[in-house]
Coordinates of C-alpha atoms and ligand atoms in Angstrom, one line a residue:
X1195 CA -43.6 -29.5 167.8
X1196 CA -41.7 -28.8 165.0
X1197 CA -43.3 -29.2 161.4
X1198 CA -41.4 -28.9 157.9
X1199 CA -43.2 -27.5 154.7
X1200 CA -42.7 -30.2 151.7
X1201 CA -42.5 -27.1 149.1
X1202 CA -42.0 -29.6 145.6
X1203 CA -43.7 -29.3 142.2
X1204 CA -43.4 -32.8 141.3
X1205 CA -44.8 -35.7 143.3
X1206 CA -41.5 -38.0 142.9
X1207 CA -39.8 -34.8 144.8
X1208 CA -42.9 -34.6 147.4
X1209 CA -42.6 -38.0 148.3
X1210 CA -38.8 -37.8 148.3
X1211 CA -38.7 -34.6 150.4
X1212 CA -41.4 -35.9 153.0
X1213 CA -39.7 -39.3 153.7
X1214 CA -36.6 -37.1 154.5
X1215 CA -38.2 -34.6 156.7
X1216 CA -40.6 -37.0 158.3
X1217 CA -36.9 -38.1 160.1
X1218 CA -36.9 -34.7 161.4
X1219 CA -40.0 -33.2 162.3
X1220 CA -42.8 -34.1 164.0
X1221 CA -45.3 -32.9 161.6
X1222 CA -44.9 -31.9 157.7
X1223 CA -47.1 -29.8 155.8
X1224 CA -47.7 -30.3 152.3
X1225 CA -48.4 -27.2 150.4
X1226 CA -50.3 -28.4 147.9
X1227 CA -50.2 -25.1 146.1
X1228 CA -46.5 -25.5 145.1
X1229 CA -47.3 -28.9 143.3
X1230 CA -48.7 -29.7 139.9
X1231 CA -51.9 -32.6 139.7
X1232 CA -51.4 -33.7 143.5
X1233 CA -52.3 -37.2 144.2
X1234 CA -53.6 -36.5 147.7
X1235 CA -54.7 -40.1 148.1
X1236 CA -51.1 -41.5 147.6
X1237 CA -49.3 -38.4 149.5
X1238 CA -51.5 -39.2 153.0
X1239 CA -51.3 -43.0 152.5
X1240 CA -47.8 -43.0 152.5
X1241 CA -47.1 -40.4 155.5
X1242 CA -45.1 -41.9 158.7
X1243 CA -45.9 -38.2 160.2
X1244 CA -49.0 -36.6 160.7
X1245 CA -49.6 -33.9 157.5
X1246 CA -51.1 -30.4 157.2
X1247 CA -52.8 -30.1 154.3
X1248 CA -52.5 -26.4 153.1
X1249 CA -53.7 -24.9 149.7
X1250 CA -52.4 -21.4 150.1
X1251 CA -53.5 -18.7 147.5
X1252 CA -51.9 -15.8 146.2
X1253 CA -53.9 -13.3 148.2
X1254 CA -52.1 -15.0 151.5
X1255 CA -48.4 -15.8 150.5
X1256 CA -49.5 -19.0 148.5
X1257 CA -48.8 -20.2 144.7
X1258 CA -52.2 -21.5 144.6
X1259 CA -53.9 -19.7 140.5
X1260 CA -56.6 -21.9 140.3
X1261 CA -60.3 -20.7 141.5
X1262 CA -62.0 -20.7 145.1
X1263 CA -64.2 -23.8 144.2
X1264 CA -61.1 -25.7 142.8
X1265 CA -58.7 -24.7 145.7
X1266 CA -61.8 -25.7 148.4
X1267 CA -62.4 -28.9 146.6
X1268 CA -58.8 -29.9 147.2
X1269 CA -59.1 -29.0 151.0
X1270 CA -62.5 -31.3 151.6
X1271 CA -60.7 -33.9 149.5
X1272 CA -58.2 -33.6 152.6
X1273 CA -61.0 -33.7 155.0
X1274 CA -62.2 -36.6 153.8
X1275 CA -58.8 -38.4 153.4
X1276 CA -58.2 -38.0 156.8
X1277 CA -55.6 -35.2 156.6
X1278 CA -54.2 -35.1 160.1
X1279 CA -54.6 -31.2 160.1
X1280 CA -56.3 -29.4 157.4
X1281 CA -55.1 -25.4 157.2
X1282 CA -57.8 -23.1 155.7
X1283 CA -57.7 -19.3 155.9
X1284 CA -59.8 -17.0 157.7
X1285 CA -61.6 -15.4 155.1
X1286 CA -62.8 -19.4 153.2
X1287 CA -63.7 -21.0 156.2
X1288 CA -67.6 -20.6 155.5
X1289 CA -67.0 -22.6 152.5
X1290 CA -65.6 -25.2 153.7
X1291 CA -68.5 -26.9 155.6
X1292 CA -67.6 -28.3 159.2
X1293 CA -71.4 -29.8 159.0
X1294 CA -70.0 -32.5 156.4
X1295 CA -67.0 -33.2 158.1
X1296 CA -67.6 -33.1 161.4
X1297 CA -67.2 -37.2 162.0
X1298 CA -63.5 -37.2 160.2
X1299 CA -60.6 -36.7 162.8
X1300 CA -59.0 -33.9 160.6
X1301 CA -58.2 -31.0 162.8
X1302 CA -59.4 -27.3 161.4
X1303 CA -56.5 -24.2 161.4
X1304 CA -57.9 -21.4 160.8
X1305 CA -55.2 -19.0 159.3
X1306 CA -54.5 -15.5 158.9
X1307 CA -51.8 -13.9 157.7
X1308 CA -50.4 -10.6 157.5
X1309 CA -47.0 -10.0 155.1
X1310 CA -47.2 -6.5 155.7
X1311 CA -47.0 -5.4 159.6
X1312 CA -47.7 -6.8 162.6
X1313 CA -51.4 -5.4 163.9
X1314 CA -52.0 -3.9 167.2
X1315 CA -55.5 -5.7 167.7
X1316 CA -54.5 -9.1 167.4
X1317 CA -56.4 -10.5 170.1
X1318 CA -59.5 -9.0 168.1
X1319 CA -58.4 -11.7 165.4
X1320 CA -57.3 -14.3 167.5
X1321 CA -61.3 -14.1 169.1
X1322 CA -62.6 -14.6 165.3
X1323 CA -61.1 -17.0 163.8
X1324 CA -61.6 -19.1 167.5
X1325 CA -65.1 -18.3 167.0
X1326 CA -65.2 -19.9 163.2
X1327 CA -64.9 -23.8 164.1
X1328 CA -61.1 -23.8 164.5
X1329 CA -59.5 -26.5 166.1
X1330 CA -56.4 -24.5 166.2
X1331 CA -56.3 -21.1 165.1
X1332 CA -52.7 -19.8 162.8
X1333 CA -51.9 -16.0 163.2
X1334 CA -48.6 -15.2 161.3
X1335 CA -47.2 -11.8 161.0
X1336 CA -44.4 -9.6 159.2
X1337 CA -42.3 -8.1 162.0
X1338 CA -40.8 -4.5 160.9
X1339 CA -39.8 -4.5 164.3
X1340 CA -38.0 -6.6 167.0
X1341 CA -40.2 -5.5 169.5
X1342 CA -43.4 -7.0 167.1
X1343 CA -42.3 -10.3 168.6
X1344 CA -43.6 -8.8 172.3
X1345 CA -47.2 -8.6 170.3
X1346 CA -47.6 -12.0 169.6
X1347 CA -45.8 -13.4 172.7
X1348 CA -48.4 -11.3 174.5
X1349 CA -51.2 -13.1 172.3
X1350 CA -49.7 -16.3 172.9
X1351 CA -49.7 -16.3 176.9
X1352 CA -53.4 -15.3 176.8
X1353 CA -54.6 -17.6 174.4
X1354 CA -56.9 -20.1 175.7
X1355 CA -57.4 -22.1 172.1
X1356 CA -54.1 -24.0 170.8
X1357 CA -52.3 -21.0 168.4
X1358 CA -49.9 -21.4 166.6
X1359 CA -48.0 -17.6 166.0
X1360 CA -45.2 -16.1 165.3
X1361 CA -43.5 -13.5 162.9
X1362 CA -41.8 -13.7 159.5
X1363 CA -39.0 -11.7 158.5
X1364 CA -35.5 -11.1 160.0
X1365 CA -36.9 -9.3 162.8
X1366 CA -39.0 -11.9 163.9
X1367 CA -36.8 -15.0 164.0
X1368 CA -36.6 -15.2 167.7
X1369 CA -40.6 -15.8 167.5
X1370 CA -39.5 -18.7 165.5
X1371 CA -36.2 -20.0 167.8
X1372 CA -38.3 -20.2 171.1
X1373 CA -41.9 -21.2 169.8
X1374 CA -41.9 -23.5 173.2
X1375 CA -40.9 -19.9 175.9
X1376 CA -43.5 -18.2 173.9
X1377 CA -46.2 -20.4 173.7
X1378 CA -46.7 -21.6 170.3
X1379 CA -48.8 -24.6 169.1
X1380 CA -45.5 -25.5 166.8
X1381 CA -43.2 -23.4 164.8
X1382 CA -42.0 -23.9 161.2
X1383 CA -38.4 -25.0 159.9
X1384 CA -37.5 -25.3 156.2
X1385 CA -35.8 -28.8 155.3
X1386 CA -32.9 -27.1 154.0
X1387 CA -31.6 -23.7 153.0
X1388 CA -33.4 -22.9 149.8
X1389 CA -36.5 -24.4 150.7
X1390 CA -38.1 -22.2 153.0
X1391 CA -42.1 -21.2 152.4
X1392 CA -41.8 -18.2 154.2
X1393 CA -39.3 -15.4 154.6
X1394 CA -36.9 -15.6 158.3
X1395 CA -38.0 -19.4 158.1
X1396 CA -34.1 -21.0 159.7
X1397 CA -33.4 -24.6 158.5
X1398 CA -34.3 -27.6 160.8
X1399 CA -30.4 -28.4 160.9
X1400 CA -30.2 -24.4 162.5
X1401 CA -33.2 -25.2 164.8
X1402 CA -32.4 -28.2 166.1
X1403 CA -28.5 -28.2 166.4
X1404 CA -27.5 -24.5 167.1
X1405 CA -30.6 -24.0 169.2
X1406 CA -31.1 -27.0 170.8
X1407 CA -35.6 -26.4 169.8
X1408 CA -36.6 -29.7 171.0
X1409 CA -35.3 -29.5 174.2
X1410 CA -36.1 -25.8 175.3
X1411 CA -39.2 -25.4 177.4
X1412 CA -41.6 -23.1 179.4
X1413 CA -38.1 -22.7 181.6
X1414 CA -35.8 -22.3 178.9
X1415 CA -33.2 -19.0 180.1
X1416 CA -33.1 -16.4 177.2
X1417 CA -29.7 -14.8 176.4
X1418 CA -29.3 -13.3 173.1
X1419 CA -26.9 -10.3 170.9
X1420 CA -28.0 -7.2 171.1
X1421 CA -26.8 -5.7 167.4
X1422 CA -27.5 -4.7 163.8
X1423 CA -26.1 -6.3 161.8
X1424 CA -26.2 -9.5 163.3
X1425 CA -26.6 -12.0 160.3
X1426 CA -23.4 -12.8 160.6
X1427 CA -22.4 -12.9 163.9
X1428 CA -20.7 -16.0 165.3
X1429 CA -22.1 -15.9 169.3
X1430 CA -25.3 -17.5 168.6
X1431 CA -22.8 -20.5 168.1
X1432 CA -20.4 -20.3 170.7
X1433 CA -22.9 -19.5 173.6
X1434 CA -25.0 -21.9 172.6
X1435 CA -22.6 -24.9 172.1
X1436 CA -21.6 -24.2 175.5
X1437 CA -24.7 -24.0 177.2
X1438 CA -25.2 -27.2 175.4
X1439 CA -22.0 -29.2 176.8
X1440 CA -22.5 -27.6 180.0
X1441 CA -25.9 -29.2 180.0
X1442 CA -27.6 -25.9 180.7
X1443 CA -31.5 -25.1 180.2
X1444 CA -30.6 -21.9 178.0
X1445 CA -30.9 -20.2 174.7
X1446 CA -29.0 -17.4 172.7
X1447 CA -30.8 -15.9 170.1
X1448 CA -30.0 -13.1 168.0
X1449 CA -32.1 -9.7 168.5
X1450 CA -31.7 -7.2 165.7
X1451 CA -32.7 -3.6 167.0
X1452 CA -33.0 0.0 166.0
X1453 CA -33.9 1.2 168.8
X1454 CA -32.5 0.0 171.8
X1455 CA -34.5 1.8 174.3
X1456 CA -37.6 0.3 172.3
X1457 CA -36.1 -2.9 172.9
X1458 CA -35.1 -2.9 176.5
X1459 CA -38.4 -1.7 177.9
X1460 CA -40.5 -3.8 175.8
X1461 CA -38.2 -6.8 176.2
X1462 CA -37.9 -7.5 180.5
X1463 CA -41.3 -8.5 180.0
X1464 CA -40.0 -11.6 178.9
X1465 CA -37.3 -11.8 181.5
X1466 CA -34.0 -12.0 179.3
X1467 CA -31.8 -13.2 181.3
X1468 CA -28.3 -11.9 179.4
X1469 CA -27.6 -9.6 176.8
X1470 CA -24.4 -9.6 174.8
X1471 CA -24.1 -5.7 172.7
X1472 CA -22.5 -5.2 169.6
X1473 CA -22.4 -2.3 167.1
X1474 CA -24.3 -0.1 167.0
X1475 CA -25.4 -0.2 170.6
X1476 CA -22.4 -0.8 173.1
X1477 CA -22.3 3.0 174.2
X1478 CA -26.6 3.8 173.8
X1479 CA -27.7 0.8 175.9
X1480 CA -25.6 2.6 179.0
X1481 CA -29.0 5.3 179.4
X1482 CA -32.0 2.1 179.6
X1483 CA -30.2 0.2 182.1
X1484 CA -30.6 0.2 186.3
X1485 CA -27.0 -0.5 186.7
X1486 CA -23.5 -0.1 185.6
X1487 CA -20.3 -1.1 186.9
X1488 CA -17.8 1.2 187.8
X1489 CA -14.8 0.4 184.7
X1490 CA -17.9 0.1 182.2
X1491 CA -19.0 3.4 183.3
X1492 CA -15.6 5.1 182.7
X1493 CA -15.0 3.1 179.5
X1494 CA -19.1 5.0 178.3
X1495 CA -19.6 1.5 176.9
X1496 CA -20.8 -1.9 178.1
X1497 CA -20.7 -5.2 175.9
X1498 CA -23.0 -7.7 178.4
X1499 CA -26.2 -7.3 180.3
X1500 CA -27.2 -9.4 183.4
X1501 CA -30.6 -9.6 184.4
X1502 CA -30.6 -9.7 188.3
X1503 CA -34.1 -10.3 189.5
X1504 CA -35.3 -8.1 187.2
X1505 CA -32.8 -5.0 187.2
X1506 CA -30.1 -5.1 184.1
X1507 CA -26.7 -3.8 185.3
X1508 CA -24.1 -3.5 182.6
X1509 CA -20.5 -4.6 182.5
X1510 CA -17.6 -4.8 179.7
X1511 CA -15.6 -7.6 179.2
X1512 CA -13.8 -6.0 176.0
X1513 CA -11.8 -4.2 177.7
X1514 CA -9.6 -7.0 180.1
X1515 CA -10.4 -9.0 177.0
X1516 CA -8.1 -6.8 175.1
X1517 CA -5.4 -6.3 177.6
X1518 CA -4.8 -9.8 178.4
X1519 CA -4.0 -10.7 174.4
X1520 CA -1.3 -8.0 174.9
X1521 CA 0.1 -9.3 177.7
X1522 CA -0.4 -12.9 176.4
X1523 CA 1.5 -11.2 173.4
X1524 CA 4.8 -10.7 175.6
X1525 CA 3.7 -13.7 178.4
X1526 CA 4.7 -11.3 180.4
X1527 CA 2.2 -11.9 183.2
X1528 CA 3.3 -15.7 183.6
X1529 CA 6.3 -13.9 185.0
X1530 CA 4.5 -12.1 187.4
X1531 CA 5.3 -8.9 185.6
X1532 CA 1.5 -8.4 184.6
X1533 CA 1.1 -5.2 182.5
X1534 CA 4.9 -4.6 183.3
X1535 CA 5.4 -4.6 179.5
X1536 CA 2.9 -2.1 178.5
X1537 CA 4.0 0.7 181.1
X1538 CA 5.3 3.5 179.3
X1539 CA 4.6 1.5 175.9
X1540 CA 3.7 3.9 172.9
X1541 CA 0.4 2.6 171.9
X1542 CA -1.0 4.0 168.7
X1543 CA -4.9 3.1 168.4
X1544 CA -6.8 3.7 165.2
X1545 CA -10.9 4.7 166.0
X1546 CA -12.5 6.1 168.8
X1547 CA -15.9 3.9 169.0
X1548 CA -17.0 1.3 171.6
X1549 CA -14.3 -1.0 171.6
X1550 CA -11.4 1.5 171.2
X1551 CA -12.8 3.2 174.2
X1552 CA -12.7 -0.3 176.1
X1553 CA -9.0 -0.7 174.7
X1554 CA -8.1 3.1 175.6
X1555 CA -8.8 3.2 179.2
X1556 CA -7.1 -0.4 180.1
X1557 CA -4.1 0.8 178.1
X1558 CA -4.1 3.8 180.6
X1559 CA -4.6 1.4 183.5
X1560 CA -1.5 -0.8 182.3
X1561 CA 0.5 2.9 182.4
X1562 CA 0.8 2.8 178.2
X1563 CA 1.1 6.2 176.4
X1564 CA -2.1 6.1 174.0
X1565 CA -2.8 8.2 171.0
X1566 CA -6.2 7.8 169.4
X1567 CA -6.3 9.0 165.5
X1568 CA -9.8 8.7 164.1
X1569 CA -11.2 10.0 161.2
X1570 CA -13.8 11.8 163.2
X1571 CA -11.0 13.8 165.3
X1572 CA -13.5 15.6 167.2
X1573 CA -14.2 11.5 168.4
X1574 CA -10.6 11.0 169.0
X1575 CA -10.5 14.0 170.9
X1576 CA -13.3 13.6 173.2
X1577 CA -12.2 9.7 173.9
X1578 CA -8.5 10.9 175.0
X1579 CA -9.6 13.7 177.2
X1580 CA -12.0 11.1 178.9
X1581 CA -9.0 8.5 179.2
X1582 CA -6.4 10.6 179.6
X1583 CA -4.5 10.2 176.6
X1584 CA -3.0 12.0 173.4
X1585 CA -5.2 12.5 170.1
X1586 CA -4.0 12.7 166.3
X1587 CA -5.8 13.1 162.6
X1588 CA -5.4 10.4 160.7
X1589 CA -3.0 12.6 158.2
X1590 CA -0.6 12.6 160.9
X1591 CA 0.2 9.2 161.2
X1592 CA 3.5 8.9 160.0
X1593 CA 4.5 11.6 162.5
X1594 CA 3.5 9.2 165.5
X1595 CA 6.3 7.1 166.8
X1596 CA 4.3 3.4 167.6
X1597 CA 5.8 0.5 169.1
X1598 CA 1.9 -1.4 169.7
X1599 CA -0.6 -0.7 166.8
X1600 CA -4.1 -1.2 167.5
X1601 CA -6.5 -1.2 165.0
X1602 CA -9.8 -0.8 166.4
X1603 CA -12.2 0.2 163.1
X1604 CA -14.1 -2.2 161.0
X1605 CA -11.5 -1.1 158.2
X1606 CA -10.5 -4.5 156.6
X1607 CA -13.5 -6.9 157.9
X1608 CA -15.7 -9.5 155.8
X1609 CA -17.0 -8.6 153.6
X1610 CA -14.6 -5.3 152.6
X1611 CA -11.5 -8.0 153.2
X1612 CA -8.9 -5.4 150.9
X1613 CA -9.2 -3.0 152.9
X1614 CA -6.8 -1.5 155.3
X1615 CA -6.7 1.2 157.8
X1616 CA -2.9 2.2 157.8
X1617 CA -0.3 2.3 154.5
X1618 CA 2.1 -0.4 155.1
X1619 CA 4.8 1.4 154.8
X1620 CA 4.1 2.6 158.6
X1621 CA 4.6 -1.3 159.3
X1622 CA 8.0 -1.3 161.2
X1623 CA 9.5 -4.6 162.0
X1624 CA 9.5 -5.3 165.9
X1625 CA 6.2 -3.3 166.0
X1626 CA 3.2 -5.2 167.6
X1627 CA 0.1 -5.0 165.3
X1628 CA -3.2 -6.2 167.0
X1629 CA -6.4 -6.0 164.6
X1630 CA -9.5 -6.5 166.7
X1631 CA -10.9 -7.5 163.8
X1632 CA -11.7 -11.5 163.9
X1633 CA -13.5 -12.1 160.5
X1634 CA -11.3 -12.4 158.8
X1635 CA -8.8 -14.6 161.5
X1636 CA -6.1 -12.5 159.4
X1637 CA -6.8 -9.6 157.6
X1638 CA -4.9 -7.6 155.2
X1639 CA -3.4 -5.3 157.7
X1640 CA -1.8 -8.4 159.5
X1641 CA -0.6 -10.4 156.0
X1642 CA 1.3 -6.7 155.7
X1643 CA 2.6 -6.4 158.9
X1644 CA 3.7 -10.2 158.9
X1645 CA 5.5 -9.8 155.6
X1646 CA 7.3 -6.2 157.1
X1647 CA 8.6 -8.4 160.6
X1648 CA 5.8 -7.1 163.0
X1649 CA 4.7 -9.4 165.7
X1650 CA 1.0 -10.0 164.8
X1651 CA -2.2 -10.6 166.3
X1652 CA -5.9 -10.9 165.5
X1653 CA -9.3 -10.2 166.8
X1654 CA -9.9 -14.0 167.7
X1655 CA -8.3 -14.5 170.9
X1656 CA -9.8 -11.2 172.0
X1657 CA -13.5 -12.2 171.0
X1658 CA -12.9 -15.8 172.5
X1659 CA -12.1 -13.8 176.0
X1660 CA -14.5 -11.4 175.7
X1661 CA -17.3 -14.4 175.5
X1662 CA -15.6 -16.7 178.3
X1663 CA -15.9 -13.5 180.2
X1664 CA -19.4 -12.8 179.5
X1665 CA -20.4 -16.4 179.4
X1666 CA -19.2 -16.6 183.3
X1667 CA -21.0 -13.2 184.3
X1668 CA -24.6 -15.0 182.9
X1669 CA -24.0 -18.3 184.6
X1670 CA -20.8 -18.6 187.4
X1671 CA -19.2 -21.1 185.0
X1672 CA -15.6 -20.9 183.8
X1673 CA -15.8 -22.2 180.2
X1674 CA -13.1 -24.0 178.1
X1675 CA -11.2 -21.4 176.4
X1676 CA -10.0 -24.3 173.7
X1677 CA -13.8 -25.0 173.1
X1678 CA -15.2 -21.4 172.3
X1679 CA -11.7 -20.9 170.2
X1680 CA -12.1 -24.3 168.8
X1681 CA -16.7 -23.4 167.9
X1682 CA -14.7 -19.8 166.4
X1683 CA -12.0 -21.2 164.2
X1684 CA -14.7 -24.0 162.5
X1685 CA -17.8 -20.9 162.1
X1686 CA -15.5 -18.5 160.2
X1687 CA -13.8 -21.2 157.8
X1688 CA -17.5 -22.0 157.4
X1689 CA -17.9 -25.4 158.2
Ligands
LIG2567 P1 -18.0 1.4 166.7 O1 -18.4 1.8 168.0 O2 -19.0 1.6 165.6 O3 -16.7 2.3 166.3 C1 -16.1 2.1 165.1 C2 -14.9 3.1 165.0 O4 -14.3 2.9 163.7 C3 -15.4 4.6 165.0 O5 -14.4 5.4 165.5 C4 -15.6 4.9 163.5 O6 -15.4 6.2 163.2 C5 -14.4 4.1 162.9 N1 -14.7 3.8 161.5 C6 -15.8 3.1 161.0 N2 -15.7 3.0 159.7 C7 -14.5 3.5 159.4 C8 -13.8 3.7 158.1 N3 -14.3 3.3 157.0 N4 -12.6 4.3 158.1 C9 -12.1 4.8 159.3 N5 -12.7 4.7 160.5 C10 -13.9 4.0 160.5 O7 -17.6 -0.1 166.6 P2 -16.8 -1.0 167.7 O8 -17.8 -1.7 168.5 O9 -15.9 -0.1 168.4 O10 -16.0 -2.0 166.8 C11 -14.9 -1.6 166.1 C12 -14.1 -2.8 165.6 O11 -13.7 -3.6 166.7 C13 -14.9 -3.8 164.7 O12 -14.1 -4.2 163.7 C14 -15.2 -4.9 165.6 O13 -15.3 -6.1 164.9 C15 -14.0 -4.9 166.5 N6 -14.3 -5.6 167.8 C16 -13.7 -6.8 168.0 C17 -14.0 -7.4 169.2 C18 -13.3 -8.7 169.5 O14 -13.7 -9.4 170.5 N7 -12.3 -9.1 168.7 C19 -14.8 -6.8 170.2 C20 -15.4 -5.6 169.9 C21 -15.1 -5.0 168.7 P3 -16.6 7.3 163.2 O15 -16.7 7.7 164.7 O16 -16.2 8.4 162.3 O17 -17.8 6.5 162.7

């Protein structure tokens, strides 16, 4: 179930706010400690959802000044309005007197919650507030840590009680996402953005339409980004709009990680079934997995994970991704030419991380002559003695006679959008400038190169390969180019 906090101060906009949500969700909650003078009686008779009452204080998150005795009084009131649910923390709940109330149909949650960390001994919680007269015990946590979420889906698969659980924060928003996989009672969505009553709360619109909440299940397949950042990414979109048409039993979530070891081992407890990696993972991942196949190995990076029965063998799909937006450049390969263009092509690539390595050793494939400049040299170095190609400082670009330029930094993406990795008076017209940059679709290396007579292209064709490609190692389906380019273009003008 999926229930919306009703976080208003006035109760015009609490009665406004719950007719809205009630369309929505399947429960609300009315924190009555946002809202000034509550008329509890009106609020409950005019509910078309069943309502938790909650009275939060400041000692637990809440806005609630007022004393103990008022704050209780307010949640018996609820008891004996018939509140659906009535939430009361761990440490009140010998003050609120089950003995009186015991013939009303409300339904006790005992809450705790931590905004600090999330505790090792939570099943020693979990037994005590089970043991106080819940009905349904609430254990919320602050996750400093993706792998926090593993602690409460633990908790959650041995609970015996209904619990609701789950962790706040960035790091915990997958707790959130797949509430139904894990095992929770219900998770929380805010109404819209702005109104959330807890920090990584996602909006219902999110929760429901880019995550499909409703209809996940016990049997729901996990795939999610591997990355951090990942706030902004755009493959939570695309992989999940296409599981969706495809009619697919699967959700991709995002998984911020430090440490990606960390991660992995504590993660194939919950049987992930597909990874995708971005910065700054792609090359550290290689060491925690069982397999790796033979081009990602080479390349020293690897951009998707499959999960066969239980062993995670790596792959890269950045690299043919890459290639075949040059060739689709020339359309050389409708000819039956493929990669004919490239031979012998000089090919100047700018950065030596994950996906210039991808780019570097299917350039050498295609018979290009690659240089790699990179402002760590020592980088560049090391990349073109593993692919077999020339190296140059950045200083000496000018010397470097380029016919492709690939620029394979994050020089020039959202949100540093002036930026630029090359002067543009190195722009010759005829030359082919690729950014693999995709946000934005055009950045300020391609406007120059445009306006100097280059042929130009960006990062977005190569991204929407890169997923079609990955998207057919998780599942054996081809998926519509048009679509994921189609889900891309709409995402970063921000519709
Ligand atoms: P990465 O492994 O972190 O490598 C980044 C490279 O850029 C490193 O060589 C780094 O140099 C260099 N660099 C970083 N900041 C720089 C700066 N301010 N000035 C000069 N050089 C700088 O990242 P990655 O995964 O390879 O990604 C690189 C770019 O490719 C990103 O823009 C990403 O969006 C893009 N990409 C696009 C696609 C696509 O599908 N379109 C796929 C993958 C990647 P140091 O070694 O000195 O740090």
């Amino acid at each position: 179930m999926i229930c919306i906090p009703i976080i208003a101060n006035t109760m015009d906009d609490v009665l406004r706010d719950m007719a809205e949500a009630s369309q929505f969700a399947d429960i609300i909650e009315l924190r009555l400690d946002y809202l000034k003078n509550p008329d509890l009686r009106r609020i409950l008779e005019r509910r078309t959802k069943p309502v938790i009452v909650t009275n939060r204080p400041v000692r637990e998150g809440g806005k609630f000044e007022g004393s103990e005795e008022e704050r209780g009084a307010l949640l018996k009131l609820a008891i004996q309005l018939q509140a659906d649910f009535v939430d009361v923390e761990h440490d009140s709940i010998q003050h609120i007197r089950r003995d009186t109330v015991h013939r009303v149909p409300a339904k006790i949650i005992v809450s705790y919650h931590n905004f600090r960390e999330t505790p090792g001994n939570l099943t020693d919680t979990y037994q005590k507030l089970r043991q106080c007269g819940a009905d349904i015990v609430k254990i919320v946590t602050h996750a400093n840590d993706i792998t926090d979420n593993v602690k409460i889906y633990r908790l959650l698969q041995a609970s015996q009680t209904p619990l609701i659980s789950f962790c706040m924060g960035e790091y915990g928003i997958v707790s959130r996402i797949l509430y139904k996989k894990f095992g929770s009672y219900l998770t929380f969505a805010s109404l819209r953005k702005g109104k959330e009553s807890a920090p990584g709360q996602i909006s219902i619109h999110e929760l429901l339409n880019i995550y499909q909440a409703q209809k996940q299940d016990k049997h729901t397949a996990i795939y999610g980004l591997i990355g951090n950042p990942i706030s902004h990414s755009i493959s939570p979109f695309i992989h999940n709009t296409l599981f969706k048409e495809m009619n697919l039993n699967c959700a991709y979530v995002p998984f911020k990680v430090d440490n990606v070891g960390d991660f992995i081992g504590e993660f194939r407890g919950l049987d992930v079934k597909g990874y995708s990696v971005t910065i700054p993972h792609k090359e550290s991942v290689i060491n925690h997995l069982d397999a790796i196949d033979p081009m990602s190995e080479k390349i020293g990076a690897v951009n998707t994970i499959i999960n066969k029965d239980g062993k995670l063998a790596g792959y890269n799909t950045d690299c043919k991704a890459a290639i075949q937006v040059l060739e689709d450049i020339h359309q050389v390969s409708e000819m039956g030419m493929k990669n004919a263009h490239l031979k012998n092509k000089r090919v100047t690539l700018l950065g030596a991380g994950g996906a210039a390595r991808a780019i570097a050793f299917g350039l050498q494939e295609c018979g290009a002559q690659v240089t790699v400049a990179s402002r760590n040299y020592e980088r560049a170095q090391s990349l073109a003695r593993d692919a077999g190609c020339l190296s140059q400082e950045l200083k000496d670009l000018p010397k470097i006679e380029t016919d492709i330029l690939i620029n394979a930094t994050p020089v020039g993406m959202f949100p540093a959008v002036n930026e630029t990795p090359v002067d543009k008076k190195l722009l010759k017209p005829g030359m082919i400038v690729f950014d693999t940059i995709y946000n934005p679709v055009e950045t300020r290396l391609l406007r120059e190169a445009r306006v100097q007579g280059c042929k130009i292209v960006g990062g977005l064709p190569m991204f929407v390969n890169q997923a079609a490609a990955q998207f057919e190692l998780w599942t054996g389906l081809k998926p519509s180019l048009e679509l994921i380019r189609e889900i891309a273009y709409k995402k970063l003008a921000g519709e």
